[in-house]
Each structure stands twice: as C-alpha cells, then as structure tokens.
C-alpha cells in the first residue's frame, strides 16, 4: 500500500507508478473524482463562503475526512422549515389605538370567516355521536384510507415495524439477522427479475437499512433503503410485501413510516427507480416523474437500472404521514358537518322565478333570491395572459418573488400600523376579539422559513391582516383607511407579477 506521506516525493511516485501502476491509477482517479465533487459544489452553491477549503491531498487518506455539505442541504439551511411550523405562534397585526373613543369593535362583520373553537368542537362532537350510532353497522367505511386496517393492526400489536440492518462496527442481534434473512426471501420471491446475489449484497450491506414489517415474528414485507445524508436524499432500493398480504394497505403503511423516519433523520427527499409494475404504487405514495433534485446531487450515488423510471418524492417536515390520511378524513368530516349545519340555518323554500315567463331572456345570477344568504359570492376573475409562477414552480423563485412583494408592501406609507404584532399591554382586549392575528413581521419570518410554498398561503395571511383590522376598528378610523389603502396596493403588486386571479 502507498502511505500518504510519500505521495509528494517524486522518486517514490516514480517507483509507485512502475511497481504498482494499477493502484497508482486508482488513486489518481480517486483524487480527480473528489475534485469534481468540489467543482459541482462550487458550481451550484449560492453561498460559496460556506464551503470547506479544498484539501490538495487526497481525502481518501484522511480518516477524519467528511465530505462537504451538499448543495441541497446548504440551500435548505437558508430557508429551513421548522417541523412545528404549522403550530408556530402567530402574532397580531394591528397597532395600538391611542384614542379610547376609537376602540369600539364590530361584534359582527360579514368579512370575518374564522370559526370559533366552540363551533368546531360542536361539529366534532356531532361527528363522533353519528359514528357511534352506526358503529355496529360497518367495521371500516367504504372510503376508508388504504392503510386504515394496517394502522388498526399495529395499534393492537398484531404487526410491528422495525429498522434493521447489518453492521461492521457493533454486534448485530440474532433476531435482526433472522429478520434480514426473511426479508431477503421476501424480496427474492416478489422481485424475480433481481438476482439473488444482488439482493443479498444490498440487504446485508452495512450502508443499507431495511424497514421490516413483522407479523407473528416473521417478516411479511419491507423497504430496503440507503440514506445519503451529505446529499440530502434517501434511495429506495427494494420495496415488497408477500403475495398473500398484498392489497391490505401494508405497502402504504410501510412507506408512511419510512417518511416519518426520514423526516426525523433530517432527510426530505426520496429517489427510486421503479419498473413498469411499481410506477402505480409509487404514484399513490406521492412519487412523481418530475425530479426536483438537481442531477449532480444524485448522479453517481443512486443505482441506475435499465428499463426503469426514476421517480422522486419530496417530504414536508410539518406532516406526520402515518396520521395524514386520518387528519384529512377528519377535516373533510368537519367541513361536511359545518355545511350541513349551515344548510339547516338558511334552509328556505323560495317561490320560483316568473320573469322568464314574462319574456325576460336572462337575469344576473346575483338577483336570484336566497343565493347570497347561503354564502354565494360573484366570481370576478380576470383572464390573465400568463402567470410566471404557478404553485408547481421552483420554491426558491416563488419565495424570491413573494419577498419582493412583501418588501414593497412594508415600505408603503399606509403599512405603519401593520409592521409588527400588537402589544397586549397597549391593547389588552385585542386578543379577545382577534383569534388569528397576523402582521408583516410575522409574514417575513414565515417567508424565511419557507412556509409559503404556494402563493395562496401568502395571499391568505395578507388578507387576514386587513380582515382583522376592519373587524376590530370602526370605518372612520385611520387604521381602517390604512387597511383599505394597503390592500389595494397589495392587489396591484400581485397583479403586476401575474399572481392575482381574483
């Protein structure tokens, strides 16, 4: 072998090249490869000063060497989404009111659409009562999520999920090795196109781990994966469930657990090569053929297969995927219950229209009796020639555009009341009336965290600023006028960049 201290000596270099040319060429290619990695890191990185200094000596000789932080992780570090962003503390939007005579609030306002906690809780109680009354009729609803049965079995202890893998640094338990052998059999049987030797090489590779689904002490399915922490993604190598256990939601349950595990480990991207029979499954799990990870990040790391399709899945750090379907289902039930309550409140039979019998060809929709009472509003949507940024656009580009709008709004002369949260010491009763406060400072913090992944989230927070102001203050106050002025200015700025469709 060649010692590192001898690399710089010309005589020894010559001897090495003569006596062991193959080793010398391998070393040369190794150095070139690492220099290319540094090149790509410099080429695609926005913050060059965060990169480590290139070591001219080959890094393969340094036992303490750690690769430079990848482009993906460096970009996400600047706009890191905190895992509890959905529950982050929201601040207020209004400025203190000096004149006590102007401190009167509207008790009712047609603009305020936020529901009180009591209304939502009552809707949830009604849903629970309704489910309890018919619990004996159906064990699982017809439209139950795919993984509902699997989650129920896990809660009963009938199935278990474990992360298992081989290791060269510490002893591996006998149980883990038996599970790995069982998983090898599952993958080999369900993936006949894969050579058994190749499956053995990856399943027992210490760099790979497997999420095992255990029933009655034996593996019935699993996902073999490898995490590239420095590159910010996880490669899914094998995914299979035994034939007699398929179509029971186990595949979805496995993938949801792997997503939660990856988020806990700080990995937000999945990549996999799927054959023609697996594309449908991966699409159901949120994978897409639209790869949003730059090729230099995964090229040379992920294993490529002929006849397979590369697919990508981006994970959201604020979502608990094992509970995602239940939460969405709960939200739908609450919305349906609230709609039913609203229908009972406004239910009224109106006499039929007679104007058409009198020869009238058409009438405005808003003139139909009862429409406005049930919440109908006219849609005045202008046709735009083009929208440069859609919800599926590059998140960084969208964030940059929204930041430009936010800066312009904050610099407007009418924005002074909304710059920072309302102090409860100055306005003690403000938070008694405003349950969902918002201000420009909070929006700026959310923008930095990457909260605004779509323009509609940004527009919703901005609209909340103006809605809260008009709800709390009287129309003759300066604050009310500032809200109207700034709202018109905000809409104008959004229309200029093609992000307004109201």
Short mmCIF file of C-alpha atoms in Angstrom, two decimals:
data_model
loop_
_atom_site.label_atom_id
_atom_site.label_comp_id
_atom_site.label_asym_id
_atom_site.label_seq_id
_atom_site.Cartn_x
_atom_site.Cartn_y
_atom_site.Cartn_z
CA UNK A 1 0.00 0.00 0.00
CA UNK A 2 1.04 3.60 -0.51
CA UNK A 3 1.41 5.73 2.63
CA UNK A 4 0.06 9.31 2.48
CA UNK A 5 3.33 10.96 3.44
CA UNK A 6 5.01 9.50 0.38
CA UNK A 7 2.68 10.99 -2.21
CA UNK A 8 4.65 14.24 -2.55
CA UNK A 9 8.03 12.57 -3.19
CA UNK A 10 8.89 12.44 -6.97
CA UNK A 11 11.19 9.43 -6.58
CA UNK A 12 8.65 7.41 -4.67
CA UNK A 13 5.93 8.49 -7.11
CA UNK A 14 8.03 7.08 -9.95
CA UNK A 15 8.63 3.85 -8.06
CA UNK A 16 4.93 3.51 -7.29
CA UNK A 17 3.95 4.10 -10.91
CA UNK A 18 6.38 1.39 -12.03
CA UNK A 19 5.80 -1.23 -9.34
CA UNK A 20 2.06 -0.86 -8.82
CA UNK A 21 0.55 1.00 -11.80
CA UNK A 22 -2.99 -0.19 -11.10
CA UNK A 23 -3.02 1.18 -7.56
CA UNK A 24 -1.50 4.42 -8.75
CA UNK A 25 -4.17 4.90 -11.43
CA UNK A 26 -6.94 4.14 -8.94
CA UNK A 27 -5.51 6.74 -6.59
CA UNK A 28 -5.33 9.26 -9.42
CA UNK A 29 -8.97 8.66 -10.38
CA UNK A 30 -9.99 8.97 -6.73
CA UNK A 31 -8.36 12.40 -6.44
CA UNK A 32 -9.94 13.54 -9.72
CA UNK A 33 -13.35 12.33 -8.56
CA UNK A 34 -13.22 14.32 -5.34
CA UNK A 35 -12.06 17.43 -7.17
CA UNK A 36 -15.09 17.06 -9.46
CA UNK A 37 -17.36 16.83 -6.45
CA UNK A 38 -15.91 20.05 -5.10
CA UNK A 39 -16.32 21.60 -8.55
CA UNK A 40 -20.03 20.77 -8.67
CA UNK A 41 -20.46 22.02 -5.13
CA UNK A 42 -18.93 25.37 -6.12
CA UNK A 43 -20.85 25.46 -9.39
CA UNK A 44 -24.31 25.02 -7.91
CA UNK A 45 -23.89 26.56 -4.46
CA UNK A 46 -25.26 30.02 -3.72
CA UNK A 47 -23.21 30.65 -0.57
CA UNK A 48 -19.63 29.94 -1.63
CA UNK A 49 -18.19 31.09 1.66
CA UNK A 50 -19.87 28.17 3.44
CA UNK A 51 -17.84 25.57 1.52
CA UNK A 52 -14.86 23.88 3.06
CA UNK A 53 -11.41 24.68 1.67
CA UNK A 54 -10.29 22.07 -0.86
CA UNK A 55 -7.57 19.86 0.51
CA UNK A 56 -4.95 19.30 -2.15
CA UNK A 57 -4.07 15.94 -0.65
CA UNK A 58 -6.31 13.01 -1.50
CA UNK A 59 -9.14 12.81 1.05
CA UNK A 60 -9.13 9.03 0.98
CA UNK A 61 -6.07 9.08 3.24
CA UNK A 62 -7.67 11.22 5.93
CA UNK A 63 -9.53 9.05 8.42
CA UNK A 64 -11.39 12.05 9.84
CA UNK A 65 -12.44 13.38 6.42
CA UNK A 66 -16.07 14.37 5.98
CA UNK A 67 -17.49 15.37 2.57
CA UNK A 68 -18.57 18.96 2.13
CA UNK A 69 -22.18 19.79 2.90
CA UNK A 70 -24.22 19.24 -0.22
CA UNK A 71 -25.89 21.93 -2.23
CA UNK A 72 -29.32 20.63 -1.25
CA UNK A 73 -28.62 20.93 2.47
CA UNK A 74 -26.98 24.34 2.10
CA UNK A 75 -29.98 25.71 0.25
CA UNK A 76 -32.41 24.28 2.77
CA UNK A 77 -30.35 25.71 5.64
CA UNK A 78 -31.10 29.25 4.47
CA UNK A 79 -34.85 28.66 4.37
CA UNK A 80 -35.28 25.82 6.83
CA UNK A 81 -38.82 24.81 7.53
CA UNK A 82 -39.27 24.16 11.20
CA UNK A 83 -41.09 20.89 11.87
CA UNK A 84 -43.71 22.63 14.00
CA UNK A 85 -44.30 25.48 11.52
CA UNK A 86 -47.99 24.65 11.38
CA UNK A 87 -48.30 25.29 15.13
CA UNK A 88 -45.87 28.22 15.36
CA UNK A 89 -47.06 31.18 17.41
CA UNK A 90 -48.89 33.70 15.28
CA UNK A 91 -48.61 37.36 16.16
CA UNK A 92 -51.00 40.26 15.78
CA UNK A 93 -51.43 42.83 13.04
CA UNK A 94 -52.85 45.99 14.50
CA UNK A 95 -51.15 48.93 16.13
CA UNK A 96 -52.25 50.30 19.48
CA UNK A 97 -55.19 52.67 19.41
CA UNK A 98 -54.47 55.91 21.22
CA UNK A 99 -57.98 57.31 21.30
CA UNK A 100 -60.24 55.35 23.59
CA UNK A 101 -63.30 56.50 21.65
CA UNK A 102 -61.99 54.65 18.61
CA UNK A 103 -61.53 51.38 20.46
CA UNK A 104 -65.03 50.10 19.72
CA UNK A 105 -65.14 46.84 17.86
CA UNK A 106 -67.62 45.38 15.44
CA UNK A 107 -69.32 42.49 17.07
CA UNK A 108 -70.40 41.17 13.72
CA UNK A 109 -68.75 41.50 10.36
CA UNK A 110 -69.52 39.85 7.06
CA UNK A 111 -65.82 39.78 6.21
CA UNK A 112 -64.75 37.59 9.12
CA UNK A 113 -64.90 33.92 8.11
CA UNK A 114 -62.97 32.36 11.01
CA UNK A 115 -64.99 29.90 13.03
CA UNK A 116 -64.89 29.89 16.79
CA UNK A 117 -63.44 26.94 18.64
CA UNK A 118 -66.85 26.19 20.10
CA UNK A 119 -68.39 25.73 16.65
CA UNK A 120 -65.63 23.37 15.53
CA UNK A 121 -65.78 21.37 18.78
CA UNK A 122 -69.54 21.04 18.47
CA UNK A 123 -69.13 19.78 14.91
CA UNK A 124 -66.61 17.19 16.11
CA UNK A 125 -68.99 16.06 18.86
CA UNK A 126 -71.78 15.66 16.31
CA UNK A 127 -69.49 13.59 14.09
CA UNK A 128 -68.48 11.34 16.98
CA UNK A 129 -72.10 10.85 18.02
CA UNK A 130 -73.05 9.99 14.45
CA UNK A 131 -70.20 7.48 14.15
CA UNK A 132 -71.06 5.85 17.48
CA UNK A 133 -74.68 5.43 16.44
CA UNK A 134 -73.70 3.44 13.35
CA UNK A 135 -70.50 1.80 14.63
CA UNK A 136 -72.21 -1.58 14.69
CA UNK A 137 -73.11 -1.36 11.03
CA UNK A 138 -69.70 -1.11 9.33
CA UNK A 139 -66.29 -2.08 10.66
CA UNK A 140 -64.42 0.00 8.07
CA UNK A 141 -66.16 2.61 5.92
CA UNK A 142 -66.24 2.10 2.17
CA UNK A 143 -63.99 5.12 1.61
CA UNK A 144 -61.56 4.27 4.41
CA UNK A 145 -57.87 5.09 3.73
CA UNK A 146 -55.74 2.29 2.30
CA UNK A 147 -53.67 1.96 5.46
CA UNK A 148 -56.58 2.06 7.92
CA UNK A 149 -56.60 -1.70 8.53
CA UNK A 150 -52.81 -1.80 8.88
CA UNK A 151 -52.84 1.01 11.44
CA UNK A 152 -55.52 -0.80 13.42
CA UNK A 153 -53.46 -3.98 13.46
CA UNK A 154 -50.38 -2.08 14.59
CA UNK A 155 -52.31 -0.46 17.43
CA UNK A 156 -53.45 -3.92 18.55
CA UNK A 157 -49.90 -5.24 18.43
CA UNK A 158 -50.66 -7.72 15.65
CA UNK A 159 -47.92 -6.25 13.43
CA UNK A 160 -44.69 -4.42 14.24
CA UNK A 161 -42.26 -2.29 12.28
CA UNK A 162 -38.51 -2.28 12.90
CA UNK A 163 -35.46 -0.70 11.28
CA UNK A 164 -32.89 -3.48 10.83
CA UNK A 165 -29.52 -3.66 9.14
CA UNK A 166 -26.13 -5.30 9.17
CA UNK A 167 -23.15 -3.64 10.85
CA UNK A 168 -19.37 -3.94 10.92
CA UNK A 169 -18.86 -1.65 13.92
CA UNK A 170 -21.08 -3.30 16.53
CA UNK A 171 -22.67 -6.72 17.08
CA UNK A 172 -25.95 -7.46 15.34
CA UNK A 173 -28.58 -9.35 17.29
CA UNK A 174 -29.61 -12.81 16.22
CA UNK A 175 -33.20 -11.62 15.80
CA UNK A 176 -32.11 -8.88 13.39
CA UNK A 177 -30.12 -11.34 11.29
CA UNK A 178 -33.08 -13.73 11.14
CA UNK A 179 -35.31 -10.88 10.02
CA UNK A 180 -32.77 -9.87 7.36
CA UNK A 181 -32.75 -13.45 6.07
CA UNK A 182 -36.54 -13.42 5.98
CA UNK A 183 -36.57 -10.08 4.16
CA UNK A 184 -34.09 -11.46 1.65
CA UNK A 185 -36.54 -14.27 0.89
CA UNK A 186 -39.43 -11.81 0.53
CA UNK A 187 -37.51 -9.59 -1.90
CA UNK A 188 -36.19 -12.56 -3.88
CA UNK A 189 -39.67 -14.08 -4.24
CA UNK A 190 -41.54 -10.86 -5.04
CA UNK A 191 -38.81 -9.43 -7.31
CA UNK A 192 -37.92 -12.35 -9.60
CA UNK A 193 -36.10 -10.06 -12.01
CA UNK A 194 -33.44 -9.26 -9.40
CA UNK A 195 -30.56 -11.74 -9.00
CA UNK A 196 -30.44 -13.28 -5.54
CA UNK A 197 -26.76 -12.44 -5.17
CA UNK A 198 -27.52 -8.79 -5.87
CA UNK A 199 -30.32 -8.77 -3.30
CA UNK A 200 -28.00 -10.37 -0.73
CA UNK A 201 -25.31 -7.81 -1.46
CA UNK A 202 -27.62 -4.88 -0.70
CA UNK A 203 -29.76 -6.30 2.11
CA UNK A 204 -26.69 -7.30 4.12
CA UNK A 205 -24.66 -4.22 3.17
CA UNK A 206 -23.95 -2.16 6.34
CA UNK A 207 -24.69 1.04 4.43
CA UNK A 208 -28.24 -0.10 3.70
CA UNK A 209 -31.09 -0.43 6.17
CA UNK A 210 -34.46 -2.10 5.86
CA UNK A 211 -37.80 -1.13 7.38
CA UNK A 212 -39.26 -4.53 8.24
CA UNK A 213 -42.95 -5.33 8.66
CA UNK A 214 -43.19 -8.16 11.20
CA UNK A 215 -46.27 -10.32 11.76
CA UNK A 216 -46.21 -13.24 14.19
CA UNK A 217 -42.44 -12.97 14.45
CA UNK A 218 -41.65 -13.22 10.73
CA UNK A 219 -41.16 -10.56 8.04
CA UNK A 220 -44.04 -10.19 5.60
CA UNK A 221 -42.74 -7.08 3.85
CA UNK A 222 -40.15 -4.36 3.92
CA UNK A 223 -38.42 -1.43 2.25
CA UNK A 224 -34.66 -1.58 1.75
CA UNK A 225 -33.13 1.88 1.53
CA UNK A 226 -29.89 3.81 1.77
CA UNK A 227 -29.62 7.36 3.10
CA UNK A 228 -27.08 9.75 1.62
CA UNK A 229 -27.02 12.30 4.42
CA UNK A 230 -24.48 14.59 2.75
CA UNK A 231 -26.62 14.71 -0.40
CA UNK A 232 -29.93 15.16 1.40
CA UNK A 233 -31.85 12.22 -0.09
CA UNK A 234 -32.71 8.58 0.54
CA UNK A 235 -32.60 5.94 -2.18
CA UNK A 236 -35.30 3.28 -2.03
CA UNK A 237 -33.76 0.08 -3.35
CA UNK A 238 -36.35 -2.68 -2.76
CA UNK A 239 -39.98 -2.49 -1.70
CA UNK A 240 -42.11 -5.62 -1.45
CA UNK A 241 -44.87 -7.35 0.52
CA UNK A 242 -45.60 -11.07 0.39
CA UNK A 243 -48.26 -12.02 -2.13
CA UNK A 244 -50.90 -13.19 0.36
CA UNK A 245 -50.59 -9.92 2.33
CA UNK A 246 -50.96 -7.52 -0.57
CA UNK A 247 -53.92 -5.16 -1.16
CA UNK A 248 -54.28 -4.74 2.60
CA UNK A 249 -52.63 -1.35 2.97
CA UNK A 250 -49.30 -2.71 4.21
CA UNK A 251 -47.34 -1.07 1.40
CA UNK A 252 -48.80 2.35 2.15
CA UNK A 253 -48.27 1.85 5.88
CA UNK A 254 -44.62 0.92 5.32
CA UNK A 255 -43.96 3.95 3.15
CA UNK A 256 -45.65 6.33 5.61
CA UNK A 257 -43.49 5.01 8.45
CA UNK A 258 -40.37 5.41 6.31
CA UNK A 259 -41.37 9.01 5.53
CA UNK A 260 -41.74 9.85 9.22
CA UNK A 261 -38.43 8.15 9.99
CA UNK A 262 -36.66 10.09 7.23
CA UNK A 263 -38.04 13.42 8.44
CA UNK A 264 -36.77 12.66 11.93
CA UNK A 265 -33.34 11.97 10.42
CA UNK A 266 -33.42 15.27 8.51
CA UNK A 267 -33.91 13.81 5.02
CA UNK A 268 -36.63 15.39 2.89
CA UNK A 269 -36.26 13.62 -0.48
CA UNK A 270 -36.84 10.08 -1.77
CA UNK A 271 -35.44 8.78 -5.05
CA UNK A 272 -36.06 5.37 -6.59
CA UNK A 273 -36.00 3.53 -9.89
CA UNK A 274 -39.41 1.90 -10.44
CA UNK A 275 -40.23 -0.72 -13.04
CA UNK A 276 -43.44 -0.62 -15.04
CA UNK A 277 -45.32 -2.64 -12.41
CA UNK A 278 -44.28 -0.44 -9.48
CA UNK A 279 -44.94 3.01 -11.00
CA UNK A 280 -48.60 2.91 -9.97
CA UNK A 281 -47.74 2.10 -6.36
CA UNK A 282 -45.18 4.87 -6.08
CA UNK A 283 -47.57 7.42 -7.61
CA UNK A 284 -50.09 6.58 -4.88
CA UNK A 285 -47.36 7.25 -2.31
CA UNK A 286 -46.69 10.76 -3.65
CA UNK A 287 -43.85 9.98 -6.06
CA UNK A 288 -43.58 11.76 -9.39
CA UNK A 289 -41.53 11.50 -12.57
CA UNK A 290 -40.83 15.22 -12.19
CA UNK A 291 -37.42 15.15 -10.50
CA UNK A 292 -36.92 18.30 -8.43
CA UNK A 293 -33.43 17.35 -7.26
CA UNK A 294 -30.53 18.55 -9.40
CA UNK A 295 -28.82 15.70 -11.22
CA UNK A 296 -25.30 16.48 -9.87
CA UNK A 297 -26.67 15.81 -6.37
CA UNK A 298 -27.67 12.18 -7.02
CA UNK A 299 -25.64 11.22 -10.11
CA UNK A 300 -23.04 8.63 -9.15
CA UNK A 301 -24.79 7.84 -5.87
CA UNK A 302 -28.09 6.23 -6.79
CA UNK A 303 -28.11 2.84 -8.52
CA UNK A 304 -29.48 3.03 -12.07
CA UNK A 305 -31.45 0.25 -13.76
CA UNK A 306 -32.27 -0.34 -17.42
CA UNK A 307 -35.94 -0.23 -18.28
CA UNK A 308 -36.86 1.51 -15.01
CA UNK A 309 -38.17 5.02 -14.38
CA UNK A 310 -36.57 7.42 -11.92
CA UNK A 311 -39.18 8.83 -9.50
CA UNK A 312 -38.94 11.47 -6.77
CA UNK A 313 -40.92 12.29 -3.64
CA UNK A 314 -40.43 15.44 -1.57
CA UNK A 315 -41.40 15.21 2.10
CA UNK A 316 -42.96 18.06 4.04
CA UNK A 317 -41.46 18.37 7.53
CA UNK A 318 -44.75 19.57 9.05
CA UNK A 319 -46.70 16.44 8.10
CA UNK A 320 -46.94 13.26 10.17
CA UNK A 321 -47.51 10.83 7.31
CA UNK A 322 -48.74 7.94 9.43
CA UNK A 323 -51.60 10.20 10.58
CA UNK A 324 -52.03 12.16 7.36
CA UNK A 325 -54.99 10.23 5.94
CA UNK A 326 -56.79 10.31 9.29
CA UNK A 327 -56.31 14.07 9.64
CA UNK A 328 -57.55 14.74 6.10
CA UNK A 329 -60.53 12.48 6.66
CA UNK A 330 -61.33 14.29 9.91
CA UNK A 331 -61.11 17.66 8.21
CA UNK A 332 -63.49 16.54 5.45
CA UNK A 333 -65.99 15.28 8.02
CA UNK A 334 -65.85 18.60 9.89
CA UNK A 335 -66.40 20.60 6.70
CA UNK A 336 -69.37 18.40 5.73
CA UNK A 337 -70.87 18.79 9.20
CA UNK A 338 -70.46 22.58 9.10
CA UNK A 339 -72.08 22.69 5.67
CA UNK A 340 -75.00 20.63 6.97
CA UNK A 341 -75.41 22.98 9.93
CA UNK A 342 -75.30 25.99 7.64
CA UNK A 343 -77.93 24.45 5.37
CA UNK A 344 -80.26 23.97 8.32
CA UNK A 345 -79.79 27.60 9.35
CA UNK A 346 -80.53 29.12 5.95
CA UNK A 347 -82.89 26.50 4.58
CA UNK A 348 -85.82 28.21 2.99
CA UNK A 349 -88.04 27.42 0.03
CA UNK A 350 -88.32 30.40 -2.32
CA UNK A 351 -91.04 30.80 -4.93
CA UNK A 352 -89.95 30.02 -8.45
CA UNK A 353 -88.80 32.70 -10.87
CA UNK A 354 -91.57 34.07 -13.06
CA UNK A 355 -89.51 36.55 -15.05
CA UNK A 356 -88.78 34.08 -17.84
CA UNK A 357 -92.49 33.54 -18.45
CA UNK A 358 -92.78 37.28 -18.93
CA UNK A 359 -90.30 37.26 -21.80
CA UNK A 360 -87.04 38.05 -19.98
CA UNK A 361 -84.16 36.26 -21.71
CA UNK A 362 -81.58 36.43 -18.91
CA UNK A 363 -81.05 37.86 -15.45
CA UNK A 364 -77.95 38.41 -13.29
CA UNK A 365 -77.17 35.41 -11.12
CA UNK A 366 -76.89 37.58 -8.02
CA UNK A 367 -80.54 38.61 -8.41
CA UNK A 368 -81.79 35.10 -7.65
CA UNK A 369 -83.38 35.18 -4.18
CA UNK A 370 -81.56 33.28 -1.45
CA UNK A 371 -78.18 32.87 -3.14
CA UNK A 372 -76.35 35.46 -1.07
CA UNK A 373 -77.93 34.16 2.11
CA UNK A 374 -76.31 30.76 1.63
CA UNK A 375 -72.88 32.29 1.10
CA UNK A 376 -72.70 32.68 -2.68
CA UNK A 377 -70.40 35.42 -3.93
CA UNK A 378 -69.88 36.60 -7.51
CA UNK A 379 -66.66 35.49 -9.14
CA UNK A 380 -64.89 38.31 -10.93
CA UNK A 381 -61.85 36.54 -12.29
CA UNK A 382 -59.93 38.37 -14.96
CA UNK A 383 -58.28 36.37 -17.68
CA UNK A 384 -54.55 36.73 -17.43
CA UNK A 385 -52.28 36.32 -20.37
CA UNK A 386 -49.64 34.46 -18.41
CA UNK A 387 -48.66 33.65 -14.87
CA UNK A 388 -44.89 33.41 -14.45
CA UNK A 389 -45.09 31.48 -11.19
CA UNK A 390 -47.57 28.70 -10.52
CA UNK A 391 -47.83 26.59 -7.38
CA UNK A 392 -45.62 23.97 -9.01
CA UNK A 393 -42.85 26.47 -9.76
CA UNK A 394 -39.41 26.46 -8.20
CA UNK A 395 -39.88 27.20 -4.46
CA UNK A 396 -36.82 29.44 -4.36
CA UNK A 397 -38.04 31.52 -7.30
CA UNK A 398 -41.52 31.81 -5.79
CA UNK A 399 -40.06 32.84 -2.41
CA UNK A 400 -37.90 35.48 -4.08
CA UNK A 401 -40.92 36.94 -5.89
CA UNK A 402 -43.07 36.97 -2.76
CA UNK A 403 -40.22 38.61 -0.84
CA UNK A 404 -40.20 41.44 -3.39
CA UNK A 405 -43.93 41.99 -2.88
CA UNK A 406 -43.59 41.88 0.91
CA UNK A 407 -40.78 44.45 0.89
CA UNK A 408 -42.84 46.78 -1.31
CA UNK A 409 -45.86 46.44 0.99
CA UNK A 410 -43.81 47.11 4.12
CA UNK A 411 -42.35 50.27 2.56
CA UNK A 412 -45.78 51.70 1.69
CA UNK A 413 -46.84 54.76 3.64
CA UNK A 414 -50.04 53.03 4.81
CA UNK A 415 -48.22 50.00 6.22
CA UNK A 416 -47.12 51.57 9.52
CA UNK A 417 -49.96 50.07 11.62
CA UNK A 418 -49.17 46.53 10.45
CA UNK A 419 -45.38 46.37 10.73
CA UNK A 420 -45.26 44.29 13.93
CA UNK A 421 -47.61 42.50 16.34
CA UNK A 422 -49.98 44.39 18.57
CA UNK A 423 -48.75 44.70 22.14
CA UNK A 424 -51.20 43.19 24.59
CA UNK A 425 -50.03 45.70 27.17
CA UNK A 426 -51.18 48.58 24.96
CA UNK A 427 -54.41 46.94 23.76
CA UNK A 428 -55.44 44.41 26.45
CA UNK A 429 -58.65 43.22 24.79
CA UNK A 430 -57.23 42.84 21.28
CA UNK A 431 -56.66 39.10 21.50
CA UNK A 432 -60.11 38.58 23.00
CA UNK A 433 -61.58 39.62 19.66
CA UNK A 434 -58.86 38.63 17.20
CA UNK A 435 -58.27 34.88 17.44
CA UNK A 436 -55.96 34.59 14.42
CA UNK A 437 -53.67 37.64 14.40
CA UNK A 438 -51.18 38.37 11.64
CA UNK A 439 -48.69 41.14 10.79
CA UNK A 440 -45.98 41.92 8.24
CA UNK A 441 -43.13 40.96 10.56
CA UNK A 442 -44.60 37.51 11.12
CA UNK A 443 -45.08 37.09 7.38
CA UNK A 444 -41.41 37.94 6.86
CA UNK A 445 -40.39 35.27 9.37
CA UNK A 446 -42.64 32.71 7.71
CA UNK A 447 -41.19 33.58 4.33
CA UNK A 448 -37.65 32.96 5.60
CA UNK A 449 -38.70 29.57 7.00
CA UNK A 450 -40.12 28.51 3.64
CA UNK A 451 -43.70 28.41 4.90
CA UNK A 452 -45.20 29.97 1.74
CA UNK A 453 -44.89 27.04 -0.64
CA UNK A 454 -47.83 28.43 -2.66
CA UNK A 455 -48.95 31.95 -3.44
CA UNK A 456 -52.35 31.28 -1.85
CA UNK A 457 -50.82 30.82 1.60
CA UNK A 458 -49.11 34.18 1.19
CA UNK A 459 -52.32 35.85 0.00
CA UNK A 460 -54.32 34.30 2.86
CA UNK A 461 -52.03 35.74 5.53
CA UNK A 462 -52.03 39.16 3.89
CA UNK A 463 -55.83 39.12 3.65
CA UNK A 464 -56.02 38.21 7.34
CA UNK A 465 -54.14 41.41 8.20
CA UNK A 466 -56.75 43.57 6.51
CA UNK A 467 -59.72 41.50 7.71
CA UNK A 468 -58.61 41.68 11.34
CA UNK A 469 -58.11 45.44 11.08
CA UNK A 470 -61.58 46.09 9.67
CA UNK A 471 -63.12 43.77 12.24
CA UNK A 472 -61.51 45.49 15.23
CA UNK A 473 -61.74 49.15 14.14
CA UNK A 474 -64.53 51.44 13.04
CA UNK A 475 -64.68 52.61 9.39
CA UNK A 476 -63.93 56.23 10.31
CA UNK A 477 -60.61 55.35 11.97
CA UNK A 478 -57.26 55.90 10.32
CA UNK A 479 -56.39 52.24 10.80
CA UNK A 480 -59.42 51.17 8.79
CA UNK A 481 -58.44 53.52 5.94
CA UNK A 482 -54.85 52.26 6.02
CA UNK A 483 -56.08 48.70 5.66
CA UNK A 484 -58.14 49.56 2.59
CA UNK A 485 -55.31 51.55 1.01
CA UNK A 486 -52.67 48.92 1.63
CA UNK A 487 -54.96 46.13 0.43
CA UNK A 488 -55.47 47.86 -2.92
CA UNK A 489 -51.72 48.39 -3.23
CA UNK A 490 -51.03 44.72 -2.44
CA UNK A 491 -53.52 43.56 -5.06
CA UNK A 492 -51.93 45.86 -7.62
CA UNK A 493 -48.46 44.46 -6.93
CA UNK A 494 -49.71 40.88 -7.20
CA UNK A 495 -51.44 41.64 -10.49
CA UNK A 496 -48.26 43.17 -11.89
CA UNK A 497 -46.39 39.90 -11.48
CA UNK A 498 -49.34 37.75 -12.57
CA UNK A 499 -50.13 36.12 -9.23
CA UNK A 500 -53.60 37.57 -8.71
CA UNK A 501 -56.65 35.83 -10.15
CA UNK A 502 -59.49 37.22 -8.05
#
